PDB file of C-alpha atoms in Angstrom:
ATOM      1  CA  MET A 247       4.879   3.139  -9.451  1.00  0.00           C
ATOM      2  CA  ASP A 248       6.290   6.360 -10.887  1.00  0.00           C
ATOM      3  CA  THR A 249      10.009   6.810 -11.358  1.00  0.00           C
ATOM      4  CA  VAL A 250      11.300  10.058  -9.920  1.00  0.00           C
ATOM      5  CA  LEU A 251      14.719  11.421 -10.764  1.00  0.00           C
ATOM      6  CA  VAL A 252      16.512  13.567  -8.215  1.00  0.00           C
ATOM      7  CA  ASN A 253      18.895  16.329  -9.229  1.00  0.00           C
ATOM      8  CA  LYS A 254      22.419  16.059  -7.907  1.00  0.00           C
ATOM      9  CA  GLU A 255      22.004  19.258  -5.863  1.00  0.00           C
ATOM     10  CA  ASP A 256      18.783  17.949  -4.272  1.00  0.00           C
ATOM     11  CA  GLU A 257      20.406  14.758  -3.012  1.00  0.00           C
ATOM     12  CA  CYS A 258      20.965  14.362   0.693  1.00  0.00           C
ATOM     13  CA  ASP A 259      23.959  12.601   2.183  1.00  0.00           C
ATOM     14  CA  ALA A 260      22.198  11.736   5.452  1.00  0.00           C
ATOM     15  CA  PRO A 261      22.738   8.094   6.384  1.00  0.00           C
ATOM     16  CA  ILE A 262      19.664   5.885   6.482  1.00  0.00           C
ATOM     17  CA  LEU A 263      19.333   4.538   9.998  1.00  0.00           C
ATOM     18  CA  ARG A 264      17.291   1.565  11.112  1.00  0.00           C
ATOM     19  CA  GLU A 265      14.686   3.963  12.573  1.00  0.00           C
ATOM     20  CA  ASP A 266      14.430   5.724   9.215  1.00  0.00           C
ATOM     21  CA  GLN A 267      13.888   2.446   7.400  1.00  0.00           C
ATOM     22  CA  ASP A 268      11.250   1.483   9.967  1.00  0.00           C
ATOM     23  CA  MET A 269       9.415   4.763   9.305  1.00  0.00           C
ATOM     24  CA  ILE A 270       9.595   4.212   5.539  1.00  0.00           C
ATOM     25  CA  ASN A 271       8.213   0.690   5.956  1.00  0.00           C
ATOM     26  CA  GLU A 272       5.455   1.929   8.263  1.00  0.00           C
ATOM     27  CA  PHE A 273       4.486   4.562   5.694  1.00  0.00           C
ATOM     28  CA  ALA A 274       4.244   1.874   3.007  1.00  0.00           C
ATOM     29  CA  ARG A 275       2.094  -0.365   5.229  1.00  0.00           C
ATOM     30  CA  LEU A 276      -0.184   2.542   6.148  1.00  0.00           C
ATOM     31  CA  ASN A 277      -0.476   3.503   2.497  1.00  0.00           C
ATOM     32  CA  ASN A 278      -1.581  -0.032   1.592  1.00  0.00           C
ATOM     33  CA  ARG A 279      -4.042  -0.094   4.483  1.00  0.00           C
ATOM     34  CA  LYS A 280      -5.380   3.297   3.409  1.00  0.00           C
ATOM     35  CA  GLY A 281      -6.231   1.901  -0.040  1.00  0.00           C
ATOM     36  CA  GLY A 282      -8.243  -0.904   1.556  1.00  0.00           C
ATOM     37  CA  VAL A 283     -10.086   1.487   3.855  1.00  0.00           C
ATOM     38  CA  VAL A 284     -10.947   3.774   0.930  1.00  0.00           C
ATOM     39  CA  ARG A 285     -12.385   0.797  -0.981  1.00  0.00           C
ATOM     40  CA  ASP A 286     -14.391  -0.233   2.111  1.00  0.00           C
ATOM     41  CA  ILE A 287     -15.793   3.289   2.415  1.00  0.00           C
ATOM     42  CA  GLU A 288     -16.833   3.258  -1.245  1.00  0.00           C
ATOM     43  CA  LEU A 289     -18.646  -0.059  -0.787  1.00  0.00           C
ATOM     44  CA  LEU A 290     -20.413   1.190   2.325  1.00  0.00           C
ATOM     45  CA  GLU A 291     -21.479   4.350   0.477  1.00  0.00           C
ATOM     46  CA  GLN A 292     -22.932   2.185  -2.282  1.00  0.00           C
ATOM     47  CA  GLN A 293     -24.876   0.212   0.329  1.00  0.00           C
ATOM     48  CA  LEU A 294     -26.202   3.427   1.875  1.00  0.00           C
ATOM     49  CA  GLU A 295     -27.292   4.596  -1.550  1.00  0.00           C
ATOM     50  CA  GLY A 296     -29.047   1.250  -2.059  1.00  0.00           C
ATOM     51  CA  PHE A 297     -30.861   1.676   1.251  1.00  0.00           C
ATOM     52  CA  SER A 298     -31.995   5.123   0.165  1.00  0.00           C
ATOM     53  CA  ASP A 299     -33.299   3.694  -3.111  1.00  0.00           C
ATOM     54  CA  ALA A 300     -35.052   0.861  -1.275  1.00  0.00           C
ATOM     55  CA  SER A 301     -36.671   3.333   1.110  1.00  0.00           C
ATOM     56  CA  ASP A 302     -37.969   5.334  -1.849  1.00  0.00           C
ATOM     57  CA  GLU A 303     -39.334   2.162  -3.447  1.00  0.00           C
ATOM     58  CA  ILE A 304     -41.115   1.179  -0.231  1.00  0.00           C
ATOM     59  CA  SER A 305     -42.761   4.581   0.058  1.00  0.00           C
ATOM     60  CA  LEU A 306     -43.835   4.473  -3.602  1.00  0.00           C
ATOM     61  CA  ALA A 307     -45.197   0.922  -3.427  1.00  0.00           C
ATOM     62  CA  ASP A 308     -48.955   0.622  -3.910  1.00  0.00           C
ATOM     63  CA  GLU A 309     -49.138  -2.593  -1.908  1.00  0.00           C
ATOM     64  CA  ASP A 310     -49.427  -2.961   1.855  1.00  0.00           C
ATOM     65  CA  ASN A 311     -46.987  -5.877   1.905  1.00  0.00           C
ATOM     66  CA  VAL A 312     -43.393  -5.734   0.777  1.00  0.00           C
ATOM     67  CA  ARG A 313     -40.971  -8.546  -0.002  1.00  0.00           C
ATOM     68  CA  VAL A 314     -37.727  -8.237   1.974  1.00  0.00           C
ATOM     69  CA  LYS A 315     -34.661 -10.224   0.969  1.00  0.00           C
ATOM     70  CA  VAL A 316     -32.655 -11.700   3.833  1.00  0.00           C
ATOM     71  CA  GLY A 317     -29.730 -13.750   2.594  1.00  0.00           C
ATOM     72  CA  GLU A 318     -31.182 -15.688  -0.302  1.00  0.00           C
ATOM     73  CA  CYS A 319     -34.776 -15.791   0.972  1.00  0.00           C
ATOM     74  CA  PHE A 320     -37.625 -13.351   0.545  1.00  0.00           C
ATOM     75  CA  PHE A 321     -40.080 -12.631   3.340  1.00  0.00           C
ATOM     76  CA  VAL A 322     -43.344 -10.817   2.993  1.00  0.00           C
ATOM     77  CA  VAL A 323     -43.763  -8.104   5.632  1.00  0.00           C
ATOM     78  CA  ASP A 324     -45.936  -5.044   5.954  1.00  0.00           C
ATOM     79  CA  GLU A 325     -44.592  -1.635   4.976  1.00  0.00           C
ATOM     80  CA  ASP A 326     -43.884  -0.525   8.564  1.00  0.00           C
ATOM     81  CA  ASN A 327     -41.829  -3.645   9.331  1.00  0.00           C
ATOM     82  CA  ALA A 328     -39.938  -3.324   6.064  1.00  0.00           C
ATOM     83  CA  THR A 329     -39.131   0.293   6.898  1.00  0.00           C
ATOM     84  CA  SER A 330     -37.911  -0.592  10.379  1.00  0.00           C
ATOM     85  CA  ILE A 331     -35.780  -3.467   9.020  1.00  0.00           C
ATOM     86  CA  LEU A 332     -34.292  -1.124   6.437  1.00  0.00           C
ATOM     87  CA  GLU A 333     -33.607   1.565   9.049  1.00  0.00           C
ATOM     88  CA  GLY A 334     -31.848  -0.974  11.279  1.00  0.00           C
ATOM     89  CA  MET A 335     -29.660  -2.160   8.425  1.00  0.00           C
ATOM     90  CA  GLU A 336     -28.908   1.414   7.392  1.00  0.00           C
ATOM     91  CA  GLU A 337     -27.987   2.379  10.956  1.00  0.00           C
ATOM     92  CA  LYS A 338     -25.477  -0.468  11.183  1.00  0.00           C
ATOM     93  CA  VAL A 339     -23.891   0.358   7.825  1.00  0.00           C
ATOM     94  CA  ARG A 340     -23.761   4.066   8.709  1.00  0.00           C
ATOM     95  CA  ALA A 341     -21.942   3.211  11.964  1.00  0.00           C
ATOM     96  CA  ASP A 342     -19.460   1.073   9.992  1.00  0.00           C
ATOM     97  CA  HIS A 343     -19.042   3.914   7.488  1.00  0.00           C
ATOM     98  CA  ASP A 344     -18.353   6.451  10.239  1.00  0.00           C
ATOM     99  CA  ALA A 345     -15.827   4.110  11.871  1.00  0.00           C
ATOM    100  CA  LYS A 346     -14.028   3.622   8.549  1.00  0.00           C
ATOM    101  CA  LYS A 347     -13.967   7.388   7.947  1.00  0.00           C
ATOM    102  CA  GLU A 348     -12.415   7.872  11.384  1.00  0.00           C
ATOM    103  CA  GLN A 349      -9.871   5.128  10.683  1.00  0.00           C
ATOM    104  CA  LEU A 350      -8.991   6.815   7.377  1.00  0.00           C
ATOM    105  CA  GLU A 351      -8.371  10.137   9.114  1.00  0.00           C
ATOM    106  CA  GLU A 352      -6.111   8.455  11.683  1.00  0.00           C
ATOM    107  CA  LEU A 353      -4.129   6.806   8.870  1.00  0.00           C
ATOM    108  CA  LYS A 354      -3.771  10.113   7.043  1.00  0.00           C
ATOM    109  CA  GLN A 355      -2.570  11.881  10.188  1.00  0.00           C
ATOM    110  CA  ARG A 356       0.067   9.248  10.911  1.00  0.00           C
ATOM    111  CA  MET A 357       1.193   9.221   7.283  1.00  0.00           C
ATOM    112  CA  SER A 358       1.523  13.014   7.320  1.00  0.00           C
ATOM    113  CA  ALA A 359       3.630  12.853  10.474  1.00  0.00           C
ATOM    114  CA  LEU A 360       5.898  10.229   8.913  1.00  0.00           C
ATOM    115  CA  LYS A 361       6.213  12.232   5.693  1.00  0.00           C
ATOM    116  CA  ALA A 362       7.120  15.392   7.588  1.00  0.00           C
ATOM    117  CA  SER A 363       9.764  13.598   9.602  1.00  0.00           C
ATOM    118  CA  LEU A 364      11.305  11.813   6.631  1.00  0.00           C
ATOM    119  CA  TYR A 365      11.231  14.830   4.312  1.00  0.00           C
ATOM    120  CA  ALA A 366      12.842  16.912   7.084  1.00  0.00           C
ATOM    121  CA  LYS A 367      15.749  14.499   7.184  1.00  0.00           C
ATOM    122  CA  PHE A 368      16.093  13.470   3.545  1.00  0.00           C
ATOM    123  CA  GLY A 369      14.578  16.390   1.649  1.00  0.00           C
ATOM    124  CA  LYS A 370      13.927  15.652  -2.006  1.00  0.00           C
ATOM    125  CA  SER A 371      16.066  12.508  -1.865  1.00  0.00           C
ATOM    126  CA  ILE A 372      13.043  10.509  -0.750  1.00  0.00           C
ATOM    127  CA  TYR A 373       9.748  10.144  -2.539  1.00  0.00           C
ATOM    128  CA  LEU A 374       6.742   9.360  -0.363  1.00  0.00           C
ATOM    129  CA  GLU A 375       3.532   9.659  -2.257  1.00  0.00           C
ATOM    130  CA  ASP A 376       0.103   8.463  -1.278  1.00  0.00           C
ATOM    131  CA  SER A 377      -1.569   6.113  -3.691  1.00  0.00           C
TER     132      SER A 377
END
């Protein structure tokens, strides 16, 4: 965490009420949750990229049958079934990705509202930075 020094003239003498402390705590919790959601989105994007690569490999394969890994087992299926399995998996991950993106936007909106409220009251005396 960065240390921020506040000039004497920028300090605010407003008392910190219980509601203010609750908002500061909520901002911190949302900020932590945001970091987890961002990591989840990155993992889902990697999976989507893997699905794209797998789809390219299926289309470039010279064989009619393709080995598909489910868990720790491989199954031999024809190219059409492999494509449909891959599309189903990709659709589910894309839905998860979209849901996480929406959740991230909701977190950002709430954090912005909290920041605006707290900065309005405390000015430069408070430091609320997203990680």
